[in-house]
Each structure stands twice: as C-alpha cells, then as structure tokens.
Amino acid sequence: MSAGLQTATDARTGKGQHDENFPVASHLIHPRNRGAILAFYNYVRAGDDVADHAGLSPERKIEMLDALADALTGKGGTDPSVEPLRRELDARGLPPTHALELLDAFRMDARKSRYADWDELIHYCRYSAMPVGRFVLDVHGEDPSRVWASSDAICAALQVLNHLQDCGKDFRTLDRVYIPAETLARHGATVEMLGAERASPELRAVFRELAERTLALLDDGKGLPGLIDDLRLSLEIAAIHRLAVVLTRGLLERDPLSEKVHHGKAAFALTALGGVLSTLVRRPFRSRAGAAQ
C-alpha cells in the first residue's frame, strides 16, 4: 500500500485548512500575514498526514518526517509543501524552529500510541500545538516574553479538546489514545470503552474531568487577546478562545462517542462573533503604529 509513497506530499489525504475544527488564518488575519500562516499550515499538514498514514510503518514515517525536516533546513531533498514556507521564513528572517518542533510531535505519533498521565499529554502538546501559536505570534512581530505563555495555554487546550472530540475515531482507526491512562483508571474506565457507540458512565466521568482541566487552561490563556498589539490577530484569537470555551463546556455534558460536539456553521459564527465583540469592547487603545491595521 505504501510502496509508491516517496515524499510527504504523496501521503497527503486532501484535508485542508477548511476541514480543521478551528479557523486557520481566517480573513481576520491581515493579508500580509496570511500567506506565511498558510504556508506553515500546509507544511505541518504534510507531516501530520505522514504520521497518520495507515499504510506506512513507524520506521518509514520517521524517514519521511526526517526528509521533510532536511528539506526545510536545506540539508537535502525537496518537497512541494516545503518551498512556500522556506520562502516565507527567509523573507521574514525567522528560524524553522516551530515547524521542526511539530515534526517532533509527529515522530512521537509514529512511535507512541498511549499516554500515562496529564503531564505526559501536556508534554506532547508542547510539540504538537504550542509551536503553532508561537509561529503565528512571531509572524506578527509580537513579543514572545509577553505572549507565549498565554498562547501555550490556549494551544494546549485546543489540542486536548480535539483529542476528546476525536477520541473514538482515533482509537478505532489509528489505535491511538491520548486520554491519559491514569485518568481512565481513576474513574474505572478502560481504553476498550472508546470503541463503543456510546460512552459508559465511567468514560463520561473521564471526559468531564479532562474538560474541566481544559477549561482551566483556557482560563490561563484568556488574557492573550489583550496582550497582542496587532488588532486583527487579537480578534482572531478572541474568536478561537470563545469557540473553545463553548465547545469544552459542551463536553461536560455531551458524549463525543455518540454526539456531535461542534456546532453548525451559523452557531459557530455567532459564537466567534461574540468573542470578537467582547474583545473590541474591552480592548484598550493601542498606540503602537500599525496595531489597528
């Protein structure tokens, strides 16, 4: 099945930014920065598709991810998903660090399918999610010392939320379980319960605990929009944060094995708009040149 897969592009699933659970460089982002974010997304998407490819051995996945890294850093090889990001990084004088850290997360996915406890899961999020927020902030010229910590909390929350929403599918199709074994055991639940059509009471208790911990992360990051100089980015993050809070609260009651957690497009847009408007009302005047552009 995998014999014809020579590069990461060959492993692409066709999934794009419009298929993600949260906006990727929506039109709130200034056009001068959207290209860099989309180039980053497409590079990362290529690596993610390699890590999730059912026809590739773990060893072959690592080889292909290493080739993606080498192409980005100029050590050898090339891939259609690489060149746009290389151009954006060169034009902005940015290092490839964040993209390479995401490849580390995909290497973890190739080798690892279970997580012992919450700390181990957050360690995974450090490489699978936090670099995304850091890259977007760096592209906008924001001060890392002021914004990275809050961004890290939000990005980790988004990652855990996605894991909870997709826990049944991940188990059935990839035999991958991000829900910590310690949390399952505490509530008398088992990994095998994730394969059921409906969550057991024990598994529902697991979902509620992890949703509460995710809400705590979102609370840690709630001040981020007010720390960002770029107004448009501030509004984008406010919308995403509001969506994440609403969806995570839903997991306190909803069963992701049998119920759709995400809202329809209209409700999704209204929720995001609420985040945008509340930020506009609270946001202090910014004197930095270009902040409102």
PDB file of C-alpha atoms in Angstrom:
ATOM      1  CA  MET A   1       0.000   0.000   0.000  1.00  0.00           C
ATOM      2  CA  SER A   2       2.838   2.371   0.773  1.00  0.00           C
ATOM      3  CA  ALA A   3       5.257   1.295  -1.947  1.00  0.00           C
ATOM      4  CA  GLY A   4       4.524   4.328  -4.115  1.00  0.00           C
ATOM      5  CA  LEU A   5       4.917   6.873  -1.349  1.00  0.00           C
ATOM      6  CA  GLN A   6       8.233   8.602  -1.905  1.00  0.00           C
ATOM      7  CA  THR A   7       7.643  12.015  -0.325  1.00  0.00           C
ATOM      8  CA  ALA A   8       5.357  13.517   2.295  1.00  0.00           C
ATOM      9  CA  THR A   9       3.225  15.020  -0.465  1.00  0.00           C
ATOM     10  CA  ASP A  10       2.468  11.503  -1.723  1.00  0.00           C
ATOM     11  CA  ALA A  11       0.892  10.734   1.657  1.00  0.00           C
ATOM     12  CA  ARG A  12      -1.458  13.725   1.644  1.00  0.00           C
ATOM     13  CA  THR A  13      -5.085  12.967   2.480  1.00  0.00           C
ATOM     14  CA  GLY A  14      -6.544  16.023   0.791  1.00  0.00           C
ATOM     15  CA  LYS A  15      -7.530  17.536   4.122  1.00  0.00           C
ATOM     16  CA  GLY A  16      -7.057  21.315   4.148  1.00  0.00           C
ATOM     17  CA  GLN A  17      -7.464  24.296   6.416  1.00  0.00           C
ATOM     18  CA  HIS A  18     -11.221  24.427   5.836  1.00  0.00           C
ATOM     19  CA  ASP A  19     -11.555  20.927   7.319  1.00  0.00           C
ATOM     20  CA  GLU A  20      -9.988  21.851  10.660  1.00  0.00           C
ATOM     21  CA  ASN A  21     -12.015  22.206  13.865  1.00  0.00           C
ATOM     22  CA  PHE A  22     -10.833  25.792  14.345  1.00  0.00           C
ATOM     23  CA  PRO A  23     -10.110  28.627  11.891  1.00  0.00           C
ATOM     24  CA  VAL A  24      -6.727  28.616  10.147  1.00  0.00           C
ATOM     25  CA  ALA A  25      -5.695  32.134   9.083  1.00  0.00           C
ATOM     26  CA  SER A  26      -9.238  33.418   8.678  1.00  0.00           C
ATOM     27  CA  HIS A  27      -9.856  36.720   6.940  1.00  0.00           C
ATOM     28  CA  LEU A  28      -9.470  38.464  10.275  1.00  0.00           C
ATOM     29  CA  ILE A  29      -5.734  37.975   9.732  1.00  0.00           C
ATOM     30  CA  HIS A  30      -4.115  40.724   7.645  1.00  0.00           C
ATOM     31  CA  PRO A  31      -3.376  39.568   4.066  1.00  0.00           C
ATOM     32  CA  ARG A  32       0.320  40.314   4.526  1.00  0.00           C
ATOM     33  CA  ASN A  33       0.499  37.568   7.164  1.00  0.00           C
ATOM     34  CA  ARG A  34      -1.994  35.015   5.848  1.00  0.00           C
ATOM     35  CA  GLY A  35       0.429  33.603   3.272  1.00  0.00           C
ATOM     36  CA  ALA A  36       3.054  32.770   5.884  1.00  0.00           C
ATOM     37  CA  ILE A  37       0.499  31.095   8.150  1.00  0.00           C
ATOM     38  CA  LEU A  38      -0.981  29.049   5.311  1.00  0.00           C
ATOM     39  CA  ALA A  39       2.496  28.004   4.138  1.00  0.00           C
ATOM     40  CA  PHE A  40       3.236  26.863   7.702  1.00  0.00           C
ATOM     41  CA  TYR A  41      -0.096  25.025   7.867  1.00  0.00           C
ATOM     42  CA  ASN A  42       0.486  23.192   4.575  1.00  0.00           C
ATOM     43  CA  TYR A  43       3.959  22.083   5.667  1.00  0.00           C
ATOM     44  CA  VAL A  44       2.628  20.862   9.008  1.00  0.00           C
ATOM     45  CA  ARG A  45      -0.346  19.188   7.328  1.00  0.00           C
ATOM     46  CA  ALA A  46       2.058  17.173   5.176  1.00  0.00           C
ATOM     47  CA  GLY A  47       3.839  15.912   8.290  1.00  0.00           C
ATOM     48  CA  ASP A  48       0.586  15.157  10.076  1.00  0.00           C
ATOM     49  CA  ASP A  49      -0.680  13.105   7.141  1.00  0.00           C
ATOM     50  CA  VAL A  50       2.528  11.068   7.203  1.00  0.00           C
ATOM     51  CA  ALA A  51       2.132  10.372  10.928  1.00  0.00           C
ATOM     52  CA  ASP A  52      -1.485   9.260  10.463  1.00  0.00           C
ATOM     53  CA  HIS A  53      -0.970   7.181   7.312  1.00  0.00           C
ATOM     54  CA  ALA A  54      -2.186   3.631   7.899  1.00  0.00           C
ATOM     55  CA  GLY A  55      -0.027   2.145   5.147  1.00  0.00           C
ATOM     56  CA  LEU A  56       3.324   3.321   6.471  1.00  0.00           C
ATOM     57  CA  SER A  57       5.449   1.575   9.069  1.00  0.00           C
ATOM     58  CA  PRO A  58       6.694   3.633  12.015  1.00  0.00           C
ATOM     59  CA  GLU A  59      10.199   3.444  10.586  1.00  0.00           C
ATOM     60  CA  ARG A  60       9.101   4.725   7.179  1.00  0.00           C
ATOM     61  CA  LYS A  61       7.130   7.542   8.811  1.00  0.00           C
ATOM     62  CA  ILE A  62      10.251   8.667  10.667  1.00  0.00           C
ATOM     63  CA  GLU A  63      12.268   8.589   7.442  1.00  0.00           C
ATOM     64  CA  MET A  64       9.711  10.748   5.640  1.00  0.00           C
ATOM     65  CA  LEU A  65       9.461  13.202   8.527  1.00  0.00           C
ATOM     66  CA  ASP A  66      13.253  13.450   8.644  1.00  0.00           C
ATOM     67  CA  ALA A  67      13.221  14.191   4.907  1.00  0.00           C
ATOM     68  CA  LEU A  68      10.679  16.972   5.477  1.00  0.00           C
ATOM     69  CA  ALA A  69      12.968  18.458   8.123  1.00  0.00           C
ATOM     70  CA  ASP A  70      16.032  18.207   5.879  1.00  0.00           C
ATOM     71  CA  ALA A  71      14.206  19.876   3.000  1.00  0.00           C
ATOM     72  CA  LEU A  72      13.202  22.784   5.234  1.00  0.00           C
ATOM     73  CA  THR A  73      16.663  23.290   6.681  1.00  0.00           C
ATOM     74  CA  GLY A  74      18.451  22.882   3.349  1.00  0.00           C
ATOM     75  CA  LYS A  75      20.239  19.681   4.295  1.00  0.00           C
ATOM     76  CA  GLY A  76      18.902  17.832   1.296  1.00  0.00           C
ATOM     77  CA  GLY A  77      15.873  16.844  -0.731  1.00  0.00           C
ATOM     78  CA  THR A  78      12.785  18.823  -1.526  1.00  0.00           C
ATOM     79  CA  ASP A  79       9.015  18.590  -1.280  1.00  0.00           C
ATOM     80  CA  PRO A  80       6.267  20.780  -2.763  1.00  0.00           C
ATOM     81  CA  SER A  81       4.997  21.587   0.745  1.00  0.00           C
ATOM     82  CA  VAL A  82       8.396  22.928   1.803  1.00  0.00           C
ATOM     83  CA  GLU A  83       9.310  25.692  -0.629  1.00  0.00           C
ATOM     84  CA  PRO A  84       6.500  28.172   0.229  1.00  0.00           C
ATOM     85  CA  LEU A  85       7.418  28.009   3.915  1.00  0.00           C
ATOM     86  CA  ARG A  86      11.142  28.356   3.200  1.00  0.00           C
ATOM     87  CA  ARG A  87      10.437  31.493   1.185  1.00  0.00           C
ATOM     88  CA  GLU A  88       8.288  32.995   3.943  1.00  0.00           C
ATOM     89  CA  LEU A  89      10.856  32.225   6.636  1.00  0.00           C
ATOM     90  CA  ASP A  90      13.682  33.687   4.566  1.00  0.00           C
ATOM     91  CA  ALA A  91      11.708  36.833   3.750  1.00  0.00           C
ATOM     92  CA  ARG A  92      10.911  37.435   7.427  1.00  0.00           C
ATOM     93  CA  GLY A  93      14.219  36.324   8.904  1.00  0.00           C
ATOM     94  CA  LEU A  94      12.510  33.660  11.023  1.00  0.00           C
ATOM     95  CA  PRO A  95      14.096  30.328  12.017  1.00  0.00           C
ATOM     96  CA  PRO A  96      12.395  26.991  11.214  1.00  0.00           C
ATOM     97  CA  THR A  97      12.230  26.074  14.915  1.00  0.00           C
ATOM     98  CA  HIS A  98       8.447  25.942  15.310  1.00  0.00           C
ATOM     99  CA  ALA A  99       7.900  23.811  12.216  1.00  0.00           C
ATOM    100  CA  LEU A 100      10.656  21.406  13.239  1.00  0.00           C
ATOM    101  CA  GLU A 101       9.161  21.038  16.724  1.00  0.00           C
ATOM    102  CA  LEU A 102       5.865  19.991  15.164  1.00  0.00           C
ATOM    103  CA  LEU A 103       7.713  17.294  13.254  1.00  0.00           C
ATOM    104  CA  ASP A 104       8.954  16.076  16.648  1.00  0.00           C
ATOM    105  CA  ALA A 105       5.308  15.648  17.677  1.00  0.00           C
ATOM    106  CA  PHE A 106       4.603  13.626  14.546  1.00  0.00           C
ATOM    107  CA  ARG A 107       7.607  11.432  15.316  1.00  0.00           C
ATOM    108  CA  MET A 108       6.023  10.819  18.725  1.00  0.00           C
ATOM    109  CA  ASP A 109       2.806   9.807  16.962  1.00  0.00           C
ATOM    110  CA  ALA A 110       4.756   7.368  14.801  1.00  0.00           C
ATOM    111  CA  ARG A 111       6.290   5.693  17.860  1.00  0.00           C
ATOM    112  CA  LYS A 112       3.736   6.179  20.613  1.00  0.00           C
ATOM    113  CA  SER A 113       0.014   5.467  20.973  1.00  0.00           C
ATOM    114  CA  ARG A 114      -0.671   5.764  24.708  1.00  0.00           C
ATOM    115  CA  TYR A 115      -0.124   8.454  27.385  1.00  0.00           C
ATOM    116  CA  ALA A 116       0.352   7.705  31.053  1.00  0.00           C
ATOM    117  CA  ASP A 117      -0.850  10.901  32.716  1.00  0.00           C
ATOM    118  CA  TRP A 118      -1.793  14.552  32.215  1.00  0.00           C
ATOM    119  CA  ASP A 119       1.813  15.775  32.369  1.00  0.00           C
ATOM    120  CA  GLU A 120       2.820  13.392  29.589  1.00  0.00           C
ATOM    121  CA  LEU A 121      -0.084  14.620  27.473  1.00  0.00           C
ATOM    122  CA  ILE A 122       0.880  18.262  28.019  1.00  0.00           C
ATOM    123  CA  HIS A 123       4.462  17.382  27.048  1.00  0.00           C
ATOM    124  CA  TYR A 124       3.048  16.121  23.753  1.00  0.00           C
ATOM    125  CA  CYS A 125       1.070  19.358  23.378  1.00  0.00           C
ATOM    126  CA  ARG A 126       4.309  21.298  23.862  1.00  0.00           C
ATOM    127  CA  TYR A 127       5.408  19.966  20.478  1.00  0.00           C
ATOM    128  CA  SER A 128       2.096  19.288  18.726  1.00  0.00           C
ATOM    129  CA  ALA A 129       0.258  22.537  19.490  1.00  0.00           C
ATOM    130  CA  MET A 130       2.256  25.258  21.235  1.00  0.00           C
ATOM    131  CA  PRO A 131       4.611  25.867  18.267  1.00  0.00           C
ATOM    132  CA  VAL A 132       1.601  26.792  16.127  1.00  0.00           C
ATOM    133  CA  GLY A 133       0.626  29.707  18.340  1.00  0.00           C
ATOM    134  CA  ARG A 134       4.218  30.786  18.758  1.00  0.00           C
ATOM    135  CA  PHE A 135       4.749  30.839  14.987  1.00  0.00           C
ATOM    136  CA  VAL A 136       1.631  32.933  14.376  1.00  0.00           C
ATOM    137  CA  LEU A 137       2.689  35.400  17.056  1.00  0.00           C
ATOM    138  CA  ASP A 138       6.224  35.601  15.679  1.00  0.00           C
ATOM    139  CA  VAL A 139       4.919  36.272  12.167  1.00  0.00           C
ATOM    140  CA  HIS A 140       3.023  39.237  13.606  1.00  0.00           C
ATOM    141  CA  GLY A 141       6.101  40.548  15.415  1.00  0.00           C
ATOM    142  CA  GLU A 142       4.652  40.092  18.892  1.00  0.00           C
ATOM    143  CA  ASP A 143       6.900  39.992  21.959  1.00  0.00           C
ATOM    144  CA  PRO A 144       7.441  36.335  22.989  1.00  0.00           C
ATOM    145  CA  SER A 145       8.121  37.256  26.606  1.00  0.00           C
ATOM    146  CA  ARG A 146       4.673  38.836  26.838  1.00  0.00           C
ATOM    147  CA  VAL A 147       2.501  36.478  24.802  1.00  0.00           C
ATOM    148  CA  TRP A 148       3.962  32.991  24.553  1.00  0.00           C
ATOM    149  CA  ALA A 149       2.852  31.707  27.979  1.00  0.00           C
ATOM    150  CA  SER A 150      -0.816  32.576  27.445  1.00  0.00           C
ATOM    151  CA  SER A 151      -0.657  31.291  23.886  1.00  0.00           C
ATOM    152  CA  ASP A 152       0.826  27.997  25.070  1.00  0.00           C
ATOM    153  CA  ALA A 153      -2.098  27.504  27.461  1.00  0.00           C
ATOM    154  CA  ILE A 154      -4.684  28.137  24.742  1.00  0.00           C
ATOM    155  CA  CYS A 155      -2.916  25.926  22.207  1.00  0.00           C
ATOM    156  CA  ALA A 156      -2.638  23.054  24.684  1.00  0.00           C
ATOM    157  CA  ALA A 157      -6.346  23.422  25.448  1.00  0.00           C
ATOM    158  CA  LEU A 158      -7.251  23.322  21.754  1.00  0.00           C
ATOM    159  CA  GLN A 159      -5.169  20.183  21.307  1.00  0.00           C
ATOM    160  CA  VAL A 160      -6.769  18.380  24.257  1.00  0.00           C
ATOM    161  CA  LEU A 161     -10.207  19.472  23.067  1.00  0.00           C
ATOM    162  CA  ASN A 162      -9.522  17.986  19.636  1.00  0.00           C
ATOM    163  CA  HIS A 163      -8.289  14.779  21.268  1.00  0.00           C
ATOM    164  CA  LEU A 164     -11.523  14.497  23.249  1.00  0.00           C
ATOM    165  CA  GLN A 165     -13.719  15.176  20.226  1.00  0.00           C
ATOM    166  CA  ASP A 166     -11.862  12.603  18.123  1.00  0.00           C
ATOM    167  CA  CYS A 167     -11.149  10.004  20.820  1.00  0.00           C
ATOM    168  CA  GLY A 168     -13.414   7.337  19.337  1.00  0.00           C
ATOM    169  CA  LYS A 169     -12.150   7.769  15.787  1.00  0.00           C
ATOM    170  CA  ASP A 170      -8.504   7.887  16.888  1.00  0.00           C
ATOM    171  CA  PHE A 171      -8.910   4.614  18.773  1.00  0.00           C
ATOM    172  CA  ARG A 172     -10.829   2.791  16.050  1.00  0.00           C
ATOM    173  CA  THR A 173      -8.788   3.917  13.043  1.00  0.00           C
ATOM    174  CA  LEU A 174      -5.292   4.511  14.474  1.00  0.00           C
ATOM    175  CA  ASP A 175      -5.286   2.590  17.774  1.00  0.00           C
ATOM    176  CA  ARG A 176      -4.115   5.871  19.241  1.00  0.00           C
ATOM    177  CA  VAL A 177      -5.315   7.047  22.665  1.00  0.00           C
ATOM    178  CA  TYR A 178      -4.420  10.479  24.000  1.00  0.00           C
ATOM    179  CA  ILE A 179      -6.659  10.166  27.046  1.00  0.00           C
ATOM    180  CA  PRO A 180      -4.261   9.558  29.964  1.00  0.00           C
ATOM    181  CA  ALA A 181      -4.265   6.031  31.363  1.00  0.00           C
ATOM    182  CA  GLU A 182      -4.177   7.475  34.882  1.00  0.00           C
ATOM    183  CA  THR A 183      -7.451   9.353  34.278  1.00  0.00           C
ATOM    184  CA  LEU A 184      -9.129   6.293  32.797  1.00  0.00           C
ATOM    185  CA  ALA A 185      -8.099   4.179  35.781  1.00  0.00           C
ATOM    186  CA  ARG A 186      -9.237   6.777  38.312  1.00  0.00           C
ATOM    187  CA  HIS A 187     -12.808   6.522  37.002  1.00  0.00           C
ATOM    188  CA  GLY A 188     -12.821   2.779  36.368  1.00  0.00           C
ATOM    189  CA  ALA A 189     -12.798   3.198  32.585  1.00  0.00           C
ATOM    190  CA  THR A 190     -10.786   1.249  30.017  1.00  0.00           C
ATOM    191  CA  VAL A 191      -9.307   2.031  26.613  1.00  0.00           C
ATOM    192  CA  GLU A 192     -11.644  -0.506  25.009  1.00  0.00           C
ATOM    193  CA  MET A 193     -14.648   1.595  26.036  1.00  0.00           C
ATOM    194  CA  LEU A 194     -13.589   4.134  23.402  1.00  0.00           C
ATOM    195  CA  GLY A 195     -14.674   1.676  20.724  1.00  0.00           C
ATOM    196  CA  ALA A 196     -18.302   1.687  21.854  1.00  0.00           C
ATOM    197  CA  GLU A 197     -21.084   3.593  20.122  1.00  0.00           C
ATOM    198  CA  ARG A 198     -21.920   5.395  23.353  1.00  0.00           C
ATOM    199  CA  ALA A 199     -19.764   6.312  26.333  1.00  0.00           C
ATOM    200  CA  SER A 200     -20.243   4.444  29.576  1.00  0.00           C
ATOM    201  CA  PRO A 201     -20.840   6.395  32.810  1.00  0.00           C
ATOM    202  CA  GLU A 202     -17.210   5.755  33.726  1.00  0.00           C
ATOM    203  CA  LEU A 203     -15.981   7.190  30.432  1.00  0.00           C
ATOM    204  CA  ARG A 204     -18.309  10.182  30.733  1.00  0.00           C
ATOM    205  CA  ALA A 205     -16.647  10.937  34.071  1.00  0.00           C
ATOM    206  CA  VAL A 206     -13.264  10.839  32.308  1.00  0.00           C
ATOM    207  CA  PHE A 207     -14.484  13.300  29.675  1.00  0.00           C
ATOM    208  CA  ARG A 208     -15.812  15.656  32.343  1.00  0.00           C
ATOM    209  CA  GLU A 209     -12.540  15.664  34.281  1.00  0.00           C
ATOM    210  CA  LEU A 210     -10.475  16.366  31.169  1.00  0.00           C
ATOM    211  CA  ALA A 211     -12.926  19.037  30.030  1.00  0.00           C
ATOM    212  CA  GLU A 212     -12.567  20.771  33.390  1.00  0.00           C
ATOM    213  CA  ARG A 213      -8.762  20.681  33.109  1.00  0.00           C
ATOM    214  CA  THR A 214      -9.052  22.065  29.593  1.00  0.00           C
ATOM    215  CA  LEU A 215     -11.252  24.906  30.821  1.00  0.00           C
ATOM    216  CA  ALA A 216      -8.548  25.710  33.374  1.00  0.00           C
ATOM    217  CA  LEU A 217      -6.013  26.002  30.552  1.00  0.00           C
ATOM    218  CA  LEU A 218      -8.354  28.286  28.641  1.00  0.00           C
ATOM    219  CA  ASP A 219      -8.742  30.408  31.749  1.00  0.00           C
ATOM    220  CA  ASP A 220      -4.946  30.676  31.971  1.00  0.00           C
ATOM    221  CA  GLY A 221      -4.864  31.981  28.412  1.00  0.00           C
ATOM    222  CA  LYS A 222      -7.918  34.232  28.429  1.00  0.00           C
ATOM    223  CA  GLY A 223      -5.883  37.418  28.692  1.00  0.00           C
ATOM    224  CA  LEU A 224      -3.963  36.799  25.468  1.00  0.00           C
ATOM    225  CA  PRO A 225      -6.089  38.966  23.136  1.00  0.00           C
ATOM    226  CA  GLY A 226      -5.430  41.969  25.347  1.00  0.00           C
ATOM    227  CA  LEU A 227      -1.680  41.367  25.268  1.00  0.00           C
ATOM    228  CA  ILE A 228      -1.412  41.376  21.477  1.00  0.00           C
ATOM    229  CA  ASP A 229      -0.562  44.568  19.625  1.00  0.00           C
ATOM    230  CA  ASP A 230      -1.999  43.540  16.261  1.00  0.00           C
ATOM    231  CA  LEU A 231      -5.756  44.170  16.459  1.00  0.00           C
ATOM    232  CA  ARG A 232      -6.727  41.705  13.765  1.00  0.00           C
ATOM    233  CA  LEU A 233      -4.753  38.884  15.363  1.00  0.00           C
ATOM    234  CA  SER A 234      -6.194  39.813  18.740  1.00  0.00           C
ATOM    235  CA  LEU A 235      -9.716  39.409  17.349  1.00  0.00           C
ATOM    236  CA  GLU A 236      -8.840  36.107  15.667  1.00  0.00           C
ATOM    237  CA  ILE A 237      -7.566  34.673  18.934  1.00  0.00           C
ATOM    238  CA  ALA A 238     -10.533  36.040  20.876  1.00  0.00           C
ATOM    239  CA  ALA A 239     -12.888  34.249  18.469  1.00  0.00           C
ATOM    240  CA  ILE A 240     -10.983  30.971  18.756  1.00  0.00           C
ATOM    241  CA  HIS A 241     -10.848  31.230  22.544  1.00  0.00           C
ATOM    242  CA  ARG A 242     -14.599  31.818  22.779  1.00  0.00           C
ATOM    243  CA  LEU A 243     -15.295  28.847  20.498  1.00  0.00           C
ATOM    244  CA  ALA A 244     -13.009  26.626  22.557  1.00  0.00           C
ATOM    245  CA  VAL A 245     -14.682  27.598  25.833  1.00  0.00           C
ATOM    246  CA  VAL A 246     -18.165  26.878  24.453  1.00  0.00           C
ATOM    247  CA  LEU A 247     -17.148  23.521  22.987  1.00  0.00           C
ATOM    248  CA  THR A 248     -15.268  22.454  26.100  1.00  0.00           C
ATOM    249  CA  ARG A 249     -18.218  23.329  28.320  1.00  0.00           C
ATOM    250  CA  GLY A 250     -20.310  21.200  25.996  1.00  0.00           C
ATOM    251  CA  LEU A 251     -18.081  18.224  26.756  1.00  0.00           C
ATOM    252  CA  LEU A 252     -19.084  18.474  30.410  1.00  0.00           C
ATOM    253  CA  GLU A 253     -22.457  17.120  29.279  1.00  0.00           C
ATOM    254  CA  ARG A 254     -22.062  15.744  25.738  1.00  0.00           C
ATOM    255  CA  ASP A 255     -20.736  12.356  24.739  1.00  0.00           C
ATOM    256  CA  PRO A 256     -18.208  12.665  21.883  1.00  0.00           C
ATOM    257  CA  LEU A 257     -18.690   8.986  21.016  1.00  0.00           C
ATOM    258  CA  SER A 258     -22.372   9.445  20.151  1.00  0.00           C
ATOM    259  CA  GLU A 259     -22.954  13.196  19.831  1.00  0.00           C
ATOM    260  CA  LYS A 260     -21.583  15.886  17.573  1.00  0.00           C
ATOM    261  CA  VAL A 261     -19.591  18.279  19.729  1.00  0.00           C
ATOM    262  CA  HIS A 262     -19.045  21.004  17.143  1.00  0.00           C
ATOM    263  CA  HIS A 263     -21.905  23.364  16.336  1.00  0.00           C
ATOM    264  CA  GLY A 264     -23.259  24.137  12.898  1.00  0.00           C
ATOM    265  CA  LYS A 265     -21.705  26.928  10.847  1.00  0.00           C
ATOM    266  CA  ALA A 266     -24.258  29.557  11.887  1.00  0.00           C
ATOM    267  CA  ALA A 267     -23.901  28.875  15.602  1.00  0.00           C
ATOM    268  CA  PHE A 268     -20.134  28.641  15.157  1.00  0.00           C
ATOM    269  CA  ALA A 269     -20.037  32.076  13.528  1.00  0.00           C
ATOM    270  CA  LEU A 270     -22.255  33.651  16.181  1.00  0.00           C
ATOM    271  CA  THR A 271     -20.081  32.266  18.970  1.00  0.00           C
ATOM    272  CA  ALA A 272     -16.943  33.589  17.285  1.00  0.00           C
ATOM    273  CA  LEU A 273     -18.586  36.966  16.768  1.00  0.00           C
ATOM    274  CA  GLY A 274     -19.294  37.137  20.484  1.00  0.00           C
ATOM    275  CA  GLY A 275     -15.603  36.713  21.194  1.00  0.00           C
ATOM    276  CA  VAL A 276     -14.688  39.413  18.686  1.00  0.00           C
ATOM    277  CA  LEU A 277     -17.200  41.933  20.023  1.00  0.00           C
ATOM    278  CA  SER A 278     -16.298  41.378  23.669  1.00  0.00           C
ATOM    279  CA  THR A 279     -12.634  41.950  22.849  1.00  0.00           C
ATOM    280  CA  LEU A 280     -13.375  45.130  20.927  1.00  0.00           C
ATOM    281  CA  VAL A 281     -15.315  46.466  23.895  1.00  0.00           C
ATOM    282  CA  ARG A 282     -12.597  45.638  26.441  1.00  0.00           C
ATOM    283  CA  ARG A 283      -9.531  46.313  24.344  1.00  0.00           C
ATOM    284  CA  PRO A 284      -7.530  49.355  25.426  1.00  0.00           C
ATOM    285  CA  PHE A 285      -6.298  51.874  22.896  1.00  0.00           C
ATOM    286  CA  ARG A 286      -3.040  50.795  21.334  1.00  0.00           C
ATOM    287  CA  SER A 287      -0.580  53.452  20.334  1.00  0.00           C
ATOM    288  CA  ARG A 288       1.808  51.156  18.519  1.00  0.00           C
ATOM    289  CA  ALA A 289       1.980  52.133  14.866  1.00  0.00           C
ATOM    290  CA  GLY A 290       0.012  49.800  12.654  1.00  0.00           C
ATOM    291  CA  ALA A 291      -1.604  47.936  15.540  1.00  0.00           C
ATOM    292  CA  ALA A 292      -5.109  48.560  14.236  1.00  0.00           C
ATOM    293  CA  GLN A 293      -4.315  47.682  10.632  1.00  0.00           C
TER     294      GLN A 293
END
